CSV table of C-alpha atoms and ligand atoms in Angstrom, one decimal:
chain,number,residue,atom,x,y,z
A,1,UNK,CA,71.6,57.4,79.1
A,2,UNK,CA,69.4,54.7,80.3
A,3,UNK,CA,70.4,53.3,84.1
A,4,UNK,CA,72.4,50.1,83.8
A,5,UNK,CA,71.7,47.7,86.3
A,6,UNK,CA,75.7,46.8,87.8
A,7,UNK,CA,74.7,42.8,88.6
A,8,UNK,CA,78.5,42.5,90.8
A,9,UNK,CA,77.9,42.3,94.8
A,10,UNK,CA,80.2,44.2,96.0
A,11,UNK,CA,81.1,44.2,100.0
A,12,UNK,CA,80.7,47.9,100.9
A,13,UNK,CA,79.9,50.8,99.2
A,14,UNK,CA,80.5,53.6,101.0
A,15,UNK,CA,79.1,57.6,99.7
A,16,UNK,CA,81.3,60.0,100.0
A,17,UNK,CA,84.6,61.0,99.2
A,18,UNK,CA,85.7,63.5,102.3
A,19,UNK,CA,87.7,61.9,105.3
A,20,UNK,CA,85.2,59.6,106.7
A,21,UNK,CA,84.7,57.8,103.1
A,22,UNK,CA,88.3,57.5,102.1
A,23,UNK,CA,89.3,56.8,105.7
A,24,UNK,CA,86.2,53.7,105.7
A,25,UNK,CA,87.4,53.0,102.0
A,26,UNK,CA,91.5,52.6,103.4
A,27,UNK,CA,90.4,50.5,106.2
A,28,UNK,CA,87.5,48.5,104.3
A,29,UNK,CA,90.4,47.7,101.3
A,30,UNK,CA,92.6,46.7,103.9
A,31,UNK,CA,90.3,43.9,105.4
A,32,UNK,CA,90.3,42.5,102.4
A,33,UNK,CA,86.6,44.1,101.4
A,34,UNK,CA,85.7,44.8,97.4
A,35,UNK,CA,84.9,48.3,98.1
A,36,UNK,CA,83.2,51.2,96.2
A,37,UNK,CA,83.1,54.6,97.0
A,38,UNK,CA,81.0,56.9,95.3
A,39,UNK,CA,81.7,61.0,94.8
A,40,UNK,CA,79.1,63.2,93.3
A,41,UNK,CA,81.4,66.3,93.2
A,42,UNK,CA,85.6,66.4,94.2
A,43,UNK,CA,87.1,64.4,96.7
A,44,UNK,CA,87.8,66.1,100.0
A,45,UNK,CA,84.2,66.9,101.1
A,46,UNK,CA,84.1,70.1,103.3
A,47,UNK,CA,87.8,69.9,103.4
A,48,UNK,CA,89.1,70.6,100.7
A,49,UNK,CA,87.3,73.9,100.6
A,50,UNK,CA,89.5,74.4,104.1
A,51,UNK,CA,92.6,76.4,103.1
A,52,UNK,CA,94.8,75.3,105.8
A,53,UNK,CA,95.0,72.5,108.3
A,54,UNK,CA,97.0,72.6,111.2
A,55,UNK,CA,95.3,70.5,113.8
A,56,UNK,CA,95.4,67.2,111.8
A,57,UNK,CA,98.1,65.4,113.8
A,58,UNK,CA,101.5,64.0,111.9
A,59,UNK,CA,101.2,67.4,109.1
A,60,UNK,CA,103.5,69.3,111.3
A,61,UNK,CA,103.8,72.3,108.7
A,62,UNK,CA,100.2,72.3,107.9
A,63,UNK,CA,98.8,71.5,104.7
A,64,UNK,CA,95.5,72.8,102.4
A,65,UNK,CA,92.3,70.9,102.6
A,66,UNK,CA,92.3,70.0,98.8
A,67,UNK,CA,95.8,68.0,99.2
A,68,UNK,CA,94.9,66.2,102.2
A,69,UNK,CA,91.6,64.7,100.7
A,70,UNK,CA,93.7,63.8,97.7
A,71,UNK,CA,96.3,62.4,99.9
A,72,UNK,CA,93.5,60.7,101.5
A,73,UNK,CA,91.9,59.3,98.2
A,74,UNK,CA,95.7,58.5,96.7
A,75,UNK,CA,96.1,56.6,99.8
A,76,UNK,CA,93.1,54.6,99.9
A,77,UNK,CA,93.4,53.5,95.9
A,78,UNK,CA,96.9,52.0,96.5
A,79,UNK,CA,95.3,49.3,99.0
A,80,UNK,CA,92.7,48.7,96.0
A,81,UNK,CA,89.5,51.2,96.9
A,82,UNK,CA,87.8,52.4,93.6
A,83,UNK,CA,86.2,55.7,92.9
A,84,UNK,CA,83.5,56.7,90.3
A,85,UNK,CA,82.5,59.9,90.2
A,86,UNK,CA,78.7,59.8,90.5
A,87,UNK,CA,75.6,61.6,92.0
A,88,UNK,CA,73.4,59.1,94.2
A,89,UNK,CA,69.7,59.8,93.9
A,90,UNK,CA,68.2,56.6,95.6
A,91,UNK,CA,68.7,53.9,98.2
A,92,UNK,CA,66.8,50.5,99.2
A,93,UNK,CA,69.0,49.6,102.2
A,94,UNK,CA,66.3,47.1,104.0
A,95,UNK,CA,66.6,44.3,101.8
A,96,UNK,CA,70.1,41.9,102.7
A,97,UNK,CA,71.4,42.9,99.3
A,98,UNK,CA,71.4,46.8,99.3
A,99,UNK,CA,71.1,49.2,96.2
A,100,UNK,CA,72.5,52.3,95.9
A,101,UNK,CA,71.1,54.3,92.6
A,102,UNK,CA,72.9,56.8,90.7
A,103,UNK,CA,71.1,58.8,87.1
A,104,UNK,CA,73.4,56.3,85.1
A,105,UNK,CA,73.8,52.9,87.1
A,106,UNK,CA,72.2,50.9,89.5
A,107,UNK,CA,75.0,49.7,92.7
A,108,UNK,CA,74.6,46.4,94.3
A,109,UNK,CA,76.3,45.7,98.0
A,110,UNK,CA,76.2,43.4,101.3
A,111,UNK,CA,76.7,47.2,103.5
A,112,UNK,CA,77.1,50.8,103.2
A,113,UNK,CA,78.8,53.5,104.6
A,114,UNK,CA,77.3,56.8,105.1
A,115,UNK,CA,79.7,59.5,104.6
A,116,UNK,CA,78.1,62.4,102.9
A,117,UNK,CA,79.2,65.0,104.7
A,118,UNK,CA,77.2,68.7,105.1
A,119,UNK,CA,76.7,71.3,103.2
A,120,UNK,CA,76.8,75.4,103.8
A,121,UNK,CA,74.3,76.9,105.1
A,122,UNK,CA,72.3,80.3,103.6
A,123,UNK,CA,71.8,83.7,104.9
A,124,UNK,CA,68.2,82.8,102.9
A,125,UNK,CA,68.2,86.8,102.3
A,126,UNK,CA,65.8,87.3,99.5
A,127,UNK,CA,68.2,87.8,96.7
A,128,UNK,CA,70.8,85.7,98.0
A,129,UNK,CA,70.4,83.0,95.8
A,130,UNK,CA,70.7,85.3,92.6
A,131,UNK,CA,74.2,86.5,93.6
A,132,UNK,CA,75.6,83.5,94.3
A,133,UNK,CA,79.1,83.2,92.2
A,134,UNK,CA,78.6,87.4,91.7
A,135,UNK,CA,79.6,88.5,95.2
A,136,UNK,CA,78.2,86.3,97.5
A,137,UNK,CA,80.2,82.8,98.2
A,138,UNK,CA,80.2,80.1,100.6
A,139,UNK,CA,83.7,78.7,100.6
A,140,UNK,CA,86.4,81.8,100.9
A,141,UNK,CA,89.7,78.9,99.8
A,142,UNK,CA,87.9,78.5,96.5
A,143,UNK,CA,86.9,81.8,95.7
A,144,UNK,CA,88.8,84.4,97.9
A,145,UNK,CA,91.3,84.9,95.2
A,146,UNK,CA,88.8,87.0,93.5
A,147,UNK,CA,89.2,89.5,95.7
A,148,UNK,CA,92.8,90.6,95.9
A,149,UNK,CA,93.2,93.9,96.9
A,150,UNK,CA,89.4,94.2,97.5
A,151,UNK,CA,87.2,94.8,100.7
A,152,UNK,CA,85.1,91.5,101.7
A,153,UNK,CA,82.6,90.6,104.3
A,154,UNK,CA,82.6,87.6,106.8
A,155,UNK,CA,79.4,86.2,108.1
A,156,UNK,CA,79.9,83.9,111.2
A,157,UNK,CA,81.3,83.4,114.3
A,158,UNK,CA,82.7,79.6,114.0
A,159,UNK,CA,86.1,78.2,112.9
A,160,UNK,CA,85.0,78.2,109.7
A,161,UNK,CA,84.3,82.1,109.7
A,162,UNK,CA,87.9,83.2,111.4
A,163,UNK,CA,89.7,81.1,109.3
A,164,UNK,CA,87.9,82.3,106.1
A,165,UNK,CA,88.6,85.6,107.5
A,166,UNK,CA,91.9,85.0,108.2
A,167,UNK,CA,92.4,83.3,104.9
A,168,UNK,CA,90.9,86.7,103.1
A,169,UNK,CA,92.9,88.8,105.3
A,170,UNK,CA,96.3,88.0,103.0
A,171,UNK,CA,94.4,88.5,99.8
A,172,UNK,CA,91.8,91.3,100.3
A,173,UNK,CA,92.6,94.9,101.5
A,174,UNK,CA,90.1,95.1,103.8
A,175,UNK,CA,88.2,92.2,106.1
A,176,UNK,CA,85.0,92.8,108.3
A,177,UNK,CA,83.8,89.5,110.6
A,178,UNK,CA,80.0,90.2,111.3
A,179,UNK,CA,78.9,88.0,114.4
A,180,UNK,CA,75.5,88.0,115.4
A,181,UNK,CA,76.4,87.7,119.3
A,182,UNK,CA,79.7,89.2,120.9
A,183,UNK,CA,81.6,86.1,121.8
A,184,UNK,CA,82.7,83.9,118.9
A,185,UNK,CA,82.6,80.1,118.8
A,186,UNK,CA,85.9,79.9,117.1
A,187,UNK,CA,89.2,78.4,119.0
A,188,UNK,CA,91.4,80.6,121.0
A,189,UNK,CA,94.0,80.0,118.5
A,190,UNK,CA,92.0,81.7,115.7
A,191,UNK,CA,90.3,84.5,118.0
A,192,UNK,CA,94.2,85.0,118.7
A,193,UNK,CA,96.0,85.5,115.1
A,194,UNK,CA,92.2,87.5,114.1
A,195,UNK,CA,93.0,90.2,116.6
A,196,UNK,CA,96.7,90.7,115.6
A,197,UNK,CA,95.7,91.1,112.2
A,198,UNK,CA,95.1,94.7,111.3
A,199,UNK,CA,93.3,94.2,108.2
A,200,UNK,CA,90.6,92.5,109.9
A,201,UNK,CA,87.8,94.1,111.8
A,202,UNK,CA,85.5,92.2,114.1
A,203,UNK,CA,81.4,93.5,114.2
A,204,UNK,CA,80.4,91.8,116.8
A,205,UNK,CA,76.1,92.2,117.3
A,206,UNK,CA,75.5,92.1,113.8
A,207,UNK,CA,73.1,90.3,111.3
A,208,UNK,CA,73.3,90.7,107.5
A,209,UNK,CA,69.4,92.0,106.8
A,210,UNK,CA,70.3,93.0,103.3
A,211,UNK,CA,72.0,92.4,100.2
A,212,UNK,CA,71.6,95.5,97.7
A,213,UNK,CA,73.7,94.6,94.7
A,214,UNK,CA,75.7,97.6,92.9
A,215,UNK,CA,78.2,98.3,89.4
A,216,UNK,CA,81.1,96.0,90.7
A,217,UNK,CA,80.0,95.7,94.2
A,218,UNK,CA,77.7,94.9,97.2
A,219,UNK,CA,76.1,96.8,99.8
A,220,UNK,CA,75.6,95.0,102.7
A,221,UNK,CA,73.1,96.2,104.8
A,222,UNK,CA,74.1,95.4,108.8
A,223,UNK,CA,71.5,95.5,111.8
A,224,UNK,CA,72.5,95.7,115.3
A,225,UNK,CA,70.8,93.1,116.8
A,226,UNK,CA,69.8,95.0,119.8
A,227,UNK,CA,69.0,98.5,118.5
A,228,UNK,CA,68.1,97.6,115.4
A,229,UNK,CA,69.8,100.6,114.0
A,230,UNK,CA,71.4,100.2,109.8
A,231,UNK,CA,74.8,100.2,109.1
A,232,UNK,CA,75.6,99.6,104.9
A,233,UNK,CA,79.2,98.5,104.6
A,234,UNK,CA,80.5,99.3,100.7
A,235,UNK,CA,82.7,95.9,99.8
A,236,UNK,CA,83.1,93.9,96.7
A,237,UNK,CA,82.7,90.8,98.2
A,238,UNK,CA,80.6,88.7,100.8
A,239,UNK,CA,82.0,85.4,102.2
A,240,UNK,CA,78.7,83.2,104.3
A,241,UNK,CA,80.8,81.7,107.0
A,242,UNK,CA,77.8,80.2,108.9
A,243,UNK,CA,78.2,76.1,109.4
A,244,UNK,CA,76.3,73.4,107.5
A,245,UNK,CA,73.4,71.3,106.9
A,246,UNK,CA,74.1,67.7,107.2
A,247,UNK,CA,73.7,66.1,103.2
A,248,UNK,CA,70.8,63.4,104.7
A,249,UNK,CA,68.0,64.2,102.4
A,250,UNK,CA,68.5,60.6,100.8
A,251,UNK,CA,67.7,59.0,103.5
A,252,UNK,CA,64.6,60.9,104.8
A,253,UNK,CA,62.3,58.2,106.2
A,254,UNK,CA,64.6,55.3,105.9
A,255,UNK,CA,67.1,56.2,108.3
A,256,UNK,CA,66.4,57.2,112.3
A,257,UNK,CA,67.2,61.0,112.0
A,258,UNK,CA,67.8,63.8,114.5
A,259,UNK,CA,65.5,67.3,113.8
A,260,UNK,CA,68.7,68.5,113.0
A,261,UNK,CA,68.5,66.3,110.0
A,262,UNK,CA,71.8,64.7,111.1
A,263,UNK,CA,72.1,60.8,111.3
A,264,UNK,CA,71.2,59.3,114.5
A,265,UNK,CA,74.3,57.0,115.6
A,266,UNK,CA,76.4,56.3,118.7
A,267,UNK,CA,80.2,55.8,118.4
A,268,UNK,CA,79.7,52.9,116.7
A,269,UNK,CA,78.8,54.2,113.6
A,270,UNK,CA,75.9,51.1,113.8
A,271,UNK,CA,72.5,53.2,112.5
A,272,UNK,CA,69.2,51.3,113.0
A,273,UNK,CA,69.3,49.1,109.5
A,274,UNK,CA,72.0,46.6,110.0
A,275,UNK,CA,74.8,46.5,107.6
A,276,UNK,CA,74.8,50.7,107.4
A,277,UNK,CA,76.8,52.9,108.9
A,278,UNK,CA,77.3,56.2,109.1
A,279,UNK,CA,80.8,58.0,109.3
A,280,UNK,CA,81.6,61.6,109.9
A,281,UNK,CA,80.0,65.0,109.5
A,282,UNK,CA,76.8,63.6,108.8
A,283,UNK,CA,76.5,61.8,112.0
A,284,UNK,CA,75.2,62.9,115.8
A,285,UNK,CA,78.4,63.9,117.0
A,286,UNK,CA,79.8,66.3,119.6
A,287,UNK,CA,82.7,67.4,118.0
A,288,UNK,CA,83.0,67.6,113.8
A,289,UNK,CA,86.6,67.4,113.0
A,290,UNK,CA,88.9,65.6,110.3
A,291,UNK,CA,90.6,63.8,113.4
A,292,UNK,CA,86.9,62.6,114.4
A,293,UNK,CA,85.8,61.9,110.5
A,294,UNK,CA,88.1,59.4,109.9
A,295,UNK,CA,87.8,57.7,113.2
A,296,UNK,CA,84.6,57.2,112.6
A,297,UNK,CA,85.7,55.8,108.6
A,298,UNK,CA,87.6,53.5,110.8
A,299,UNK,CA,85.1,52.2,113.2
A,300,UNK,CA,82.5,51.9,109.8
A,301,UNK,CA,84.5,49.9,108.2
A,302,UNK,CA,85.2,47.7,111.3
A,303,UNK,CA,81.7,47.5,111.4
A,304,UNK,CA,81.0,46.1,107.9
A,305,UNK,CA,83.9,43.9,108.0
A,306,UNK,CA,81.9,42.0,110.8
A,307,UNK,CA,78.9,42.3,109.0
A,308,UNK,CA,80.3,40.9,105.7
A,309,UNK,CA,81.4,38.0,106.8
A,310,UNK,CA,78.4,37.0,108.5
A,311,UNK,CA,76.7,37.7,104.9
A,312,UNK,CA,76.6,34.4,103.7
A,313,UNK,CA,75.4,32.6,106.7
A,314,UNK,CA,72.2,35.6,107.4
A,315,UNK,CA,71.2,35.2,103.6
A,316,UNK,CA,71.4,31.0,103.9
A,317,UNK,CA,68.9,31.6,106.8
A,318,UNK,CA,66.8,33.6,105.5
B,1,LIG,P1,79.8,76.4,113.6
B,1,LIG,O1,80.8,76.0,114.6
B,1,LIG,O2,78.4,75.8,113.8
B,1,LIG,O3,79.6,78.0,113.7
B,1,LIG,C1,78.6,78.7,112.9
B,1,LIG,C2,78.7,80.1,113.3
B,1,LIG,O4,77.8,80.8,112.4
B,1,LIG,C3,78.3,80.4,114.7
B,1,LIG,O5,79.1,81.4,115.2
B,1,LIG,C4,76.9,80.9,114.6
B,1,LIG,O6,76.5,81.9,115.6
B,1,LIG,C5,76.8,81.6,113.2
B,1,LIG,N1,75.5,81.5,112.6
B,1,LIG,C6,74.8,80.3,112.4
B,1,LIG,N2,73.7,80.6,111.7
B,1,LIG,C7,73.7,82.0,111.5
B,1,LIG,C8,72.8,82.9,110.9
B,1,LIG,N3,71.7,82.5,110.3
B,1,LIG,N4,73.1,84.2,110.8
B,1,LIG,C9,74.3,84.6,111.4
B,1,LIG,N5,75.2,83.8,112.0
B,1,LIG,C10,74.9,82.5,112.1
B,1,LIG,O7,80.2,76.1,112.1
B,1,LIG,P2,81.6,76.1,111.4
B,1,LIG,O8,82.4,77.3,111.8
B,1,LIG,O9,81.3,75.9,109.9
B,1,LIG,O10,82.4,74.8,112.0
B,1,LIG,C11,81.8,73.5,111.8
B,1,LIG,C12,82.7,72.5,112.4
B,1,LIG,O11,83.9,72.4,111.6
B,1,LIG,C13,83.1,72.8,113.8
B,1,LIG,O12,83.2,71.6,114.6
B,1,LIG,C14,84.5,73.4,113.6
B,1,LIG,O13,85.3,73.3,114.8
B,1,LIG,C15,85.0,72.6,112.4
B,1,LIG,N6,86.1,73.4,111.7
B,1,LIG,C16,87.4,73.3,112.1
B,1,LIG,C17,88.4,74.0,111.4
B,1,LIG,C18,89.8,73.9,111.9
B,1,LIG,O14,90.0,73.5,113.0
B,1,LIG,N7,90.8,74.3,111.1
B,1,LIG,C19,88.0,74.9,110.4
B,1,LIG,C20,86.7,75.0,110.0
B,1,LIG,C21,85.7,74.3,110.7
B,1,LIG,P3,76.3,81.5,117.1
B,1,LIG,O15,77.7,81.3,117.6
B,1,LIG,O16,75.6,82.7,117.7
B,1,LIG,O17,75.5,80.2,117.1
């Protein structure tokens, strides 16, 4: 299908459907903005590939990623915000009137909201990339169920990693945590409930240096980071626990970005194109929580409330 040209101006548009976009979108709606958000995959972002959630504050039992982001998306549609479903492959933000380009449709809008989010980072072992989907994953609340009753492999020392591990510990029979140092990163809490579960154990000192595919299994071949001595661990399964890259690649040399590749911003979202702002994950940031993804969706959408009402009277000077 040919790409449409969409001729309607709308106030925001903001990419991304994870916390920062729906929280922007709530906000943005609320102001009274005609607002667009665009998804290329499921709503939720990194979330709802997070199997539980007990730090995000007024869920007192805890819920799973995939409900909060639709909670988040249900939420955001009641005050008026509306979805499509589509992949973004271009941008011209310089210009007063902004486009935002998907394969199908071309987007018109007065600002935008970055909120797309990161995604998992490799191993980049050789044949990594082959096994994908046939024993090597990258999100353990989406797949883990796969491996009921099995033995799996953690890589990582983060949140991300425990509570994958964690998470794998009620399905699998057997759980081992390879870290390459011998502190982890994770929170107290996690490092906690980890060492009172049996099922888990924690290799600290360890890096995966290979992956040797068998009948209905995996070898994973361990080196001590020190000695450099071998150790093969026999599993079914192996679960990349490792962080993320931030998804910026669209805006490589038209937005100010750190060599991280992360979105250079301060806390007010303002990057250095007026009338785009960034929200979330894919921002400079300290700390990458929900709690500090939908602030920022907030504080975005303040943002590009100022800016849109000062629209008419930039454009009639320029
Ligand atoms: P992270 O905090 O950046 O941790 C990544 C971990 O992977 C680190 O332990 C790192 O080791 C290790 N690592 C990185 N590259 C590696 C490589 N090539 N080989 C082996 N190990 C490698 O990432 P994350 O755990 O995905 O968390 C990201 C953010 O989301 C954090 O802010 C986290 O708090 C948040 N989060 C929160 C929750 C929750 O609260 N429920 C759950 C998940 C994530 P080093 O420590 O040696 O660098």
């Amino acid at each position: 299908m040919a790409n449409k040209e969409q001729k309607h101006i709308y106030d925001v548009i903001i990419i991304g459907g994870g916390p920062a976009g729906y929280t922007a979108a709530l906000y943005a709606c609320r102001a009274g903005l005609d607002t667009l958000l665009l998804e290329k995959e499921s709503v939720g972002g990194q979330v709802a590939r997070t199997s539980q959630i007990d730090n995000y504050p007024g869920v007192d039992c805890g819920i799973d990623g995939f409900s909060l982001g639709v909670k988040m998306q249900k939420q955001a549609e009641q005050f008026g915000a509306v979805t499509i479903m589509e992949e973004v492959t271009k941008v011209e933000l310089t210009k007063e009137v902004k486009q935002i380009i998907t394969k199908h449709n071309t987007y018109f809008c007065k600002s935008v909201i970055i909120a797309t989010g990161a995604t998992p980072k490799h191993l980049d072992l050789p044949n990594e990339k082959e096994l994908i989907g046939k024993g090597v994953h990258y999100c353990a609340s989406c797949d883990g169920m796969f491996y009921k009753d099995k033995t799996v492999v953690v890589v990582g020392g983060g949140n991300t990693a425990l509570t994958d591990a964690l998470l794998l510990s009620r399905l699998a029979k057997k759980v081992f945590l390879v870290h390459r140092r011998d502190t982890l990163r994770a929170a107290k809490v996690y490092q906690k409930q980890m060492a009172k579960t049996e099922n888990i154990q924690f290799i600290p000192k360890h890096i995966v240096s290979e992956l040797l595919p068998r009948e209905n299994g995996l070898d994973v071949i361990l080196k001590n980071v020190a000695g450099k001595e071998l150790m093969p661990i026999a599993c079914d399964g192996l679960f990349v626990s490792i962080g993320h890259y931030p998804a910026t690649g669209l805006f490589r040399g038209i937005l100010d970005l750190e060599d991280s590749g992360y979105i250079k911003a301060n806390e007010s979202t303002c990057t250095d194109i007026p009338g785009v702002f960034v929200a979330g994950d894919v921002r400079t940031k300290p700390a990458r929580q929900i709690v500090t993804a939908t602030a920022d969706g907030a504080v975005a959408a303040l943002h590009a409330e100022n800016y849109v009402a000062d629209f008419g009277a930039r454009s009639h000077n320029d």
